[in-house]
Amino acid sequence: QECYFSEETNQLNKRIEQVNQAIHHRPFNPKSEGFAKFKAQTLQNIEKLREDYPFLSFEEETIEQFSKL
């Protein structure tokens, strides 16, 4: 992968993968302060990706479900 893509593309892929992993994370205690911070940080990361790369689309349903946890 590293041979075929630019460094910028590799960094973007890494950021997207981190968001995907965070969205699919299921907490042991969804009511904890730690998870609330984790959730807020993940949503900020999604917004930053959208600002940096307006052509990206994250499924709204997945983000909404994550926000409700």
PDB file of N, CA and C in Angstrom:
ATOM      1  N   GLN A   1       0.830  -1.186   0.000  1.00  0.00           N
ATOM      2  CA  GLN A   1       0.000   0.000   0.000  1.00  0.00           C
ATOM      3  C   GLN A   1       0.873   1.248   0.000  1.00  0.00           C
ATOM      4  N   GLU A   2       1.901   1.279   0.811  1.00  0.00           N
ATOM      5  CA  GLU A   2       2.733   2.456   0.922  1.00  0.00           C
ATOM      6  C   GLU A   2       3.434   2.793  -0.388  1.00  0.00           C
ATOM      7  N   CYS A   3       3.683   1.799  -1.215  1.00  0.00           N
ATOM      8  CA  CYS A   3       4.368   2.037  -2.475  1.00  0.00           C
ATOM      9  C   CYS A   3       3.454   2.670  -3.515  1.00  0.00           C
ATOM     10  N   TYR A   4       2.169   2.450  -3.392  1.00  0.00           N
ATOM     11  CA  TYR A   4       1.237   2.876  -4.423  1.00  0.00           C
ATOM     12  C   TYR A   4       0.570   4.206  -4.129  1.00  0.00           C
ATOM     13  N   PHE A   5       0.532   4.619  -2.885  1.00  0.00           N
ATOM     14  CA  PHE A   5      -0.178   5.828  -2.499  1.00  0.00           C
ATOM     15  C   PHE A   5       0.784   6.877  -1.953  1.00  0.00           C
ATOM     16  N   SER A   6       0.390   8.120  -2.101  1.00  0.00           N
ATOM     17  CA  SER A   6       1.190   9.212  -1.558  1.00  0.00           C
ATOM     18  C   SER A   6       1.126   9.181  -0.033  1.00  0.00           C
ATOM     19  N   GLU A   7       2.033   9.902   0.601  1.00  0.00           N
ATOM     20  CA  GLU A   7       2.039   9.988   2.060  1.00  0.00           C
ATOM     21  C   GLU A   7       0.737  10.603   2.560  1.00  0.00           C
ATOM     22  N   GLU A   8       0.228  11.604   1.851  1.00  0.00           N
ATOM     23  CA  GLU A   8      -1.035  12.239   2.242  1.00  0.00           C
ATOM     24  C   GLU A   8      -2.183  11.228   2.215  1.00  0.00           C
ATOM     25  N   THR A   9      -2.228  10.407   1.191  1.00  0.00           N
ATOM     26  CA  THR A   9      -3.271   9.388   1.086  1.00  0.00           C
ATOM     27  C   THR A   9      -3.135   8.367   2.207  1.00  0.00           C
ATOM     28  N   ASN A  10      -1.918   7.962   2.499  1.00  0.00           N
ATOM     29  CA  ASN A  10      -1.711   7.010   3.593  1.00  0.00           C
ATOM     30  C   ASN A  10      -2.161   7.599   4.923  1.00  0.00           C
ATOM     31  N   GLN A  11      -1.870   8.872   5.165  1.00  0.00           N
ATOM     32  CA  GLN A  11      -2.295   9.527   6.402  1.00  0.00           C
ATOM     33  C   GLN A  11      -3.814   9.633   6.470  1.00  0.00           C
ATOM     34  N   LEU A  12      -4.441   9.964   5.353  1.00  0.00           N
ATOM     35  CA  LEU A  12      -5.903  10.031   5.304  1.00  0.00           C
ATOM     36  C   LEU A  12      -6.507   8.665   5.608  1.00  0.00           C
ATOM     37  N   ASN A  13      -5.972   7.636   4.987  1.00  0.00           N
ATOM     38  CA  ASN A  13      -6.476   6.280   5.247  1.00  0.00           C
ATOM     39  C   ASN A  13      -6.355   5.911   6.720  1.00  0.00           C
ATOM     40  N   LYS A  14      -5.259   6.311   7.333  1.00  0.00           N
ATOM     41  CA  LYS A  14      -5.048   6.028   8.759  1.00  0.00           C
ATOM     42  C   LYS A  14      -6.097   6.747   9.603  1.00  0.00           C
ATOM     43  N   ARG A  15      -6.370   8.009   9.300  1.00  0.00           N
ATOM     44  CA  ARG A  15      -7.371   8.773  10.049  1.00  0.00           C
ATOM     45  C   ARG A  15      -8.765   8.166   9.890  1.00  0.00           C
ATOM     46  N   ILE A  16      -9.098   7.755   8.685  1.00  0.00           N
ATOM     47  CA  ILE A  16     -10.407   7.142   8.434  1.00  0.00           C
ATOM     48  C   ILE A  16     -10.529   5.823   9.191  1.00  0.00           C
ATOM     49  N   GLU A  17      -9.477   5.034   9.178  1.00  0.00           N
ATOM     50  CA  GLU A  17      -9.501   3.754   9.888  1.00  0.00           C
ATOM     51  C   GLU A  17      -9.680   3.975  11.388  1.00  0.00           C
ATOM     52  N   GLN A  18      -9.028   4.983  11.947  1.00  0.00           N
ATOM     53  CA  GLN A  18      -9.182   5.279  13.370  1.00  0.00           C
ATOM     54  C   GLN A  18     -10.622   5.657  13.699  1.00  0.00           C
ATOM     55  N   VAL A  19     -11.248   6.457  12.836  1.00  0.00           N
ATOM     56  CA  VAL A  19     -12.645   6.840  13.056  1.00  0.00           C
ATOM     57  C   VAL A  19     -13.548   5.615  12.946  1.00  0.00           C
ATOM     58  N   ASN A  20     -13.321   4.789  11.939  1.00  0.00           N
ATOM     59  CA  ASN A  20     -14.139   3.587  11.782  1.00  0.00           C
ATOM     60  C   ASN A  20     -14.032   2.667  12.993  1.00  0.00           C
ATOM     61  N   GLN A  21     -12.836   2.496  13.502  1.00  0.00           N
ATOM     62  CA  GLN A  21     -12.657   1.654  14.686  1.00  0.00           C
ATOM     63  C   GLN A  21     -13.372   2.260  15.893  1.00  0.00           C
ATOM     64  N   ALA A  22     -13.283   3.562  16.034  1.00  0.00           N
ATOM     65  CA  ALA A  22     -13.931   4.230  17.169  1.00  0.00           C
ATOM     66  C   ALA A  22     -15.446   4.108  17.082  1.00  0.00           C
ATOM     67  N   ILE A  23     -15.995   4.298  15.894  1.00  0.00           N
ATOM     68  CA  ILE A  23     -17.447   4.226  15.721  1.00  0.00           C
ATOM     69  C   ILE A  23     -17.973   2.831  16.053  1.00  0.00           C
ATOM     70  N   HIS A  24     -17.204   1.817  15.735  1.00  0.00           N
ATOM     71  CA  HIS A  24     -17.657   0.456  15.965  1.00  0.00           C
ATOM     72  C   HIS A  24     -17.279  -0.081  17.344  1.00  0.00           C
ATOM     73  N   HIS A  25     -16.609   0.736  18.136  1.00  0.00           N
ATOM     74  CA  HIS A  25     -16.236   0.339  19.496  1.00  0.00           C
ATOM     75  C   HIS A  25     -17.494   0.254  20.363  1.00  0.00           C
ATOM     76  N   ARG A  26     -17.601  -0.804  21.130  1.00  0.00           N
ATOM     77  CA  ARG A  26     -18.719  -0.957  22.058  1.00  0.00           C
ATOM     78  C   ARG A  26     -18.158  -0.897  23.476  1.00  0.00           C
ATOM     79  N   PRO A  27     -18.540   0.125  24.211  1.00  0.00           N
ATOM     80  CA  PRO A  27     -17.954   0.330  25.536  1.00  0.00           C
ATOM     81  C   PRO A  27     -18.496  -0.644  26.574  1.00  0.00           C
ATOM     82  N   PHE A  28     -17.671  -0.897  27.576  1.00  0.00           N
ATOM     83  CA  PHE A  28     -18.112  -1.692  28.708  1.00  0.00           C
ATOM     84  C   PHE A  28     -19.159  -0.919  29.502  1.00  0.00           C
ATOM     85  N   ASN A  29     -18.927   0.394  29.645  1.00  0.00           N
ATOM     86  CA  ASN A  29     -19.847   1.248  30.384  1.00  0.00           C
ATOM     87  C   ASN A  29     -20.146   2.503  29.562  1.00  0.00           C
ATOM     88  N   PRO A  30     -21.213   2.490  28.775  1.00  0.00           N
ATOM     89  CA  PRO A  30     -21.515   3.626  27.908  1.00  0.00           C
ATOM     90  C   PRO A  30     -21.884   4.906  28.654  1.00  0.00           C
ATOM     91  N   LYS A  31     -22.140   4.811  29.941  1.00  0.00           N
ATOM     92  CA  LYS A  31     -22.515   5.991  30.737  1.00  0.00           C
ATOM     93  C   LYS A  31     -21.307   6.651  31.410  1.00  0.00           C
ATOM     94  N   SER A  32     -20.130   6.084  31.232  1.00  0.00           N
ATOM     95  CA  SER A  32     -18.951   6.599  31.925  1.00  0.00           C
ATOM     96  C   SER A  32     -18.470   7.916  31.328  1.00  0.00           C
ATOM     97  N   GLU A  33     -17.779   8.676  32.153  1.00  0.00           N
ATOM     98  CA  GLU A  33     -17.208   9.949  31.712  1.00  0.00           C
ATOM     99  C   GLU A  33     -16.140   9.714  30.642  1.00  0.00           C
ATOM    100  N   GLY A  34     -15.379   8.644  30.808  1.00  0.00           N
ATOM    101  CA  GLY A  34     -14.341   8.314  29.834  1.00  0.00           C
ATOM    102  C   GLY A  34     -14.909   8.060  28.461  1.00  0.00           C
ATOM    103  N   PHE A  35     -16.009   7.329  28.410  1.00  0.00           N
ATOM    104  CA  PHE A  35     -16.612   7.065  27.108  1.00  0.00           C
ATOM    105  C   PHE A  35     -17.226   8.327  26.523  1.00  0.00           C
ATOM    106  N   ALA A  36     -17.772   9.189  27.355  1.00  0.00           N
ATOM    107  CA  ALA A  36     -18.324  10.462  26.865  1.00  0.00           C
ATOM    108  C   ALA A  36     -17.221  11.283  26.199  1.00  0.00           C
ATOM    109  N   LYS A  37     -16.042  11.311  26.813  1.00  0.00           N
ATOM    110  CA  LYS A  37     -14.910  12.031  26.215  1.00  0.00           C
ATOM    111  C   LYS A  37     -14.469  11.376  24.912  1.00  0.00           C
ATOM    112  N   PHE A  38     -14.413  10.051  24.914  1.00  0.00           N
ATOM    113  CA  PHE A  38     -14.041   9.283  23.728  1.00  0.00           C
ATOM    114  C   PHE A  38     -14.994   9.590  22.576  1.00  0.00           C
ATOM    115  N   LYS A  39     -16.280   9.599  22.896  1.00  0.00           N
ATOM    116  CA  LYS A  39     -17.310   9.866  21.897  1.00  0.00           C
ATOM    117  C   LYS A  39     -17.176  11.290  21.342  1.00  0.00           C
ATOM    118  N   ALA A  40     -16.993  12.254  22.221  1.00  0.00           N
ATOM    119  CA  ALA A  40     -16.853  13.650  21.800  1.00  0.00           C
ATOM    120  C   ALA A  40     -15.622  13.824  20.909  1.00  0.00           C
ATOM    121  N   GLN A  41     -14.521  13.193  21.287  1.00  0.00           N
ATOM    122  CA  GLN A  41     -13.294  13.286  20.490  1.00  0.00           C
ATOM    123  C   GLN A  41     -13.492  12.652  19.117  1.00  0.00           C
ATOM    124  N   THR A  42     -14.175  11.532  19.086  1.00  0.00           N
ATOM    125  CA  THR A  42     -14.423  10.860  17.807  1.00  0.00           C
ATOM    126  C   THR A  42     -15.290  11.724  16.896  1.00  0.00           C
ATOM    127  N   LEU A  43     -16.322  12.326  17.440  1.00  0.00           N
ATOM    128  CA  LEU A  43     -17.185  13.201  16.635  1.00  0.00           C
ATOM    129  C   LEU A  43     -16.415  14.423  16.146  1.00  0.00           C
ATOM    130  N   GLN A  44     -15.499  14.942  16.955  1.00  0.00           N
ATOM    131  CA  GLN A  44     -14.647  16.048  16.511  1.00  0.00           C
ATOM    132  C   GLN A  44     -13.727  15.598  15.381  1.00  0.00           C
ATOM    133  N   ASN A  45     -13.208  14.401  15.491  1.00  0.00           N
ATOM    134  CA  ASN A  45     -12.341  13.868  14.428  1.00  0.00           C
ATOM    135  C   ASN A  45     -13.105  13.730  13.117  1.00  0.00           C
ATOM    136  N   ILE A  46     -14.352  13.302  13.199  1.00  0.00           N
ATOM    137  CA  ILE A  46     -15.187  13.179  11.998  1.00  0.00           C
ATOM    138  C   ILE A  46     -15.402  14.555  11.373  1.00  0.00           C
ATOM    139  N   GLU A  47     -15.724  15.534  12.190  1.00  0.00           N
ATOM    140  CA  GLU A  47     -15.946  16.888  11.666  1.00  0.00           C
ATOM    141  C   GLU A  47     -14.678  17.451  11.038  1.00  0.00           C
ATOM    142  N   LYS A  48     -13.529  17.194  11.652  1.00  0.00           N
ATOM    143  CA  LYS A  48     -12.256  17.670  11.098  1.00  0.00           C
ATOM    144  C   LYS A  48     -11.987  17.004   9.748  1.00  0.00           C
ATOM    145  N   LEU A  49     -12.262  15.709   9.653  1.00  0.00           N
ATOM    146  CA  LEU A  49     -12.093  15.025   8.368  1.00  0.00           C
ATOM    147  C   LEU A  49     -13.011  15.619   7.305  1.00  0.00           C
ATOM    148  N   ARG A  50     -14.243  15.921   7.683  1.00  0.00           N
ATOM    149  CA  ARG A  50     -15.188  16.522   6.735  1.00  0.00           C
ATOM    150  C   ARG A  50     -14.718  17.897   6.275  1.00  0.00           C
ATOM    151  N   GLU A  51     -14.136  18.659   7.197  1.00  0.00           N
ATOM    152  CA  GLU A  51     -13.613  19.977   6.833  1.00  0.00           C
ATOM    153  C   GLU A  51     -12.413  19.854   5.908  1.00  0.00           C
ATOM    154  N   ASP A  52     -11.514  18.946   6.240  1.00  0.00           N
ATOM    155  CA  ASP A  52     -10.291  18.775   5.461  1.00  0.00           C
ATOM    156  C   ASP A  52     -10.537  18.124   4.108  1.00  0.00           C
ATOM    157  N   TYR A  53     -11.533  17.249   4.055  1.00  0.00           N
ATOM    158  CA  TYR A  53     -11.826  16.476   2.838  1.00  0.00           C
ATOM    159  C   TYR A  53     -13.332  16.467   2.602  1.00  0.00           C
ATOM    160  N   PRO A  54     -13.881  17.543   2.047  1.00  0.00           N
ATOM    161  CA  PRO A  54     -15.339  17.659   1.887  1.00  0.00           C
ATOM    162  C   PRO A  54     -15.966  16.550   1.028  1.00  0.00           C
ATOM    163  N   PHE A  55     -15.163  15.880   0.232  1.00  0.00           N
ATOM    164  CA  PHE A  55     -15.688  14.815  -0.621  1.00  0.00           C
ATOM    165  C   PHE A  55     -15.954  13.529   0.149  1.00  0.00           C
ATOM    166  N   LEU A  56     -15.481  13.439   1.386  1.00  0.00           N
ATOM    167  CA  LEU A  56     -15.720  12.239   2.191  1.00  0.00           C
ATOM    168  C   LEU A  56     -17.146  12.218   2.717  1.00  0.00           C
ATOM    169  N   SER A  57     -17.688  11.034   2.800  1.00  0.00           N
ATOM    170  CA  SER A  57     -19.032  10.875   3.326  1.00  0.00           C
ATOM    171  C   SER A  57     -19.030   9.747   4.349  1.00  0.00           C
ATOM    172  N   PHE A  58     -19.453  10.090   5.559  1.00  0.00           N
ATOM    173  CA  PHE A  58     -19.632   9.070   6.581  1.00  0.00           C
ATOM    174  C   PHE A  58     -21.126   8.807   6.679  1.00  0.00           C
ATOM    175  N   GLU A  59     -21.504   7.561   6.823  1.00  0.00           N
ATOM    176  CA  GLU A  59     -22.921   7.232   6.899  1.00  0.00           C
ATOM    177  C   GLU A  59     -23.544   7.926   8.088  1.00  0.00           C
ATOM    178  N   GLU A  60     -24.542   8.739   7.821  1.00  0.00           N
ATOM    179  CA  GLU A  60     -25.192   9.503   8.883  1.00  0.00           C
ATOM    180  C   GLU A  60     -25.793   8.586   9.945  1.00  0.00           C
ATOM    181  N   GLU A  61     -26.349   7.477   9.519  1.00  0.00           N
ATOM    182  CA  GLU A  61     -26.967   6.563  10.480  1.00  0.00           C
ATOM    183  C   GLU A  61     -25.933   6.042  11.477  1.00  0.00           C
ATOM    184  N   THR A  62     -24.754   5.713  11.000  1.00  0.00           N
ATOM    185  CA  THR A  62     -23.719   5.181  11.869  1.00  0.00           C
ATOM    186  C   THR A  62     -23.289   6.240  12.864  1.00  0.00           C
ATOM    187  N   ILE A  63     -23.116   7.465  12.424  1.00  0.00           N
ATOM    188  CA  ILE A  63     -22.720   8.553  13.308  1.00  0.00           C
ATOM    189  C   ILE A  63     -23.832   8.833  14.314  1.00  0.00           C
ATOM    190  N   GLU A  64     -25.083   8.831  13.854  1.00  0.00           N
ATOM    191  CA  GLU A  64     -26.208   9.064  14.758  1.00  0.00           C
ATOM    192  C   GLU A  64     -26.275   7.971  15.819  1.00  0.00           C
ATOM    193  N   GLN A  65     -26.101   6.732  15.417  1.00  0.00           N
ATOM    194  CA  GLN A  65     -26.143   5.625  16.381  1.00  0.00           C
ATOM    195  C   GLN A  65     -25.013   5.771  17.395  1.00  0.00           C
ATOM    196  N   PHE A  66     -23.838   6.134  16.937  1.00  0.00           N
ATOM    197  CA  PHE A  66     -22.698   6.322  17.822  1.00  0.00           C
ATOM    198  C   PHE A  66     -22.971   7.456  18.807  1.00  0.00           C
ATOM    199  N   SER A  67     -23.572   8.522  18.334  1.00  0.00           N
ATOM    200  CA  SER A  67     -23.849   9.682  19.172  1.00  0.00           C
ATOM    201  C   SER A  67     -24.852   9.350  20.287  1.00  0.00           C
ATOM    202  N   LYS A  68     -25.740   8.401  20.021  1.00  0.00           N
ATOM    203  CA  LYS A  68     -26.771   8.051  20.988  1.00  0.00           C
ATOM    204  C   LYS A  68     -26.294   7.097  22.068  1.00  0.00           C
ATOM    205  N   LEU A  69     -25.118   6.499  21.895  1.00  0.00           N
ATOM    206  CA  LEU A  69     -24.613   5.564  22.910  1.00  0.00           C
ATOM    207  C   LEU A  69     -24.344   6.258  24.220  1.00  0.00           C
TER     208      LEU A  69
END
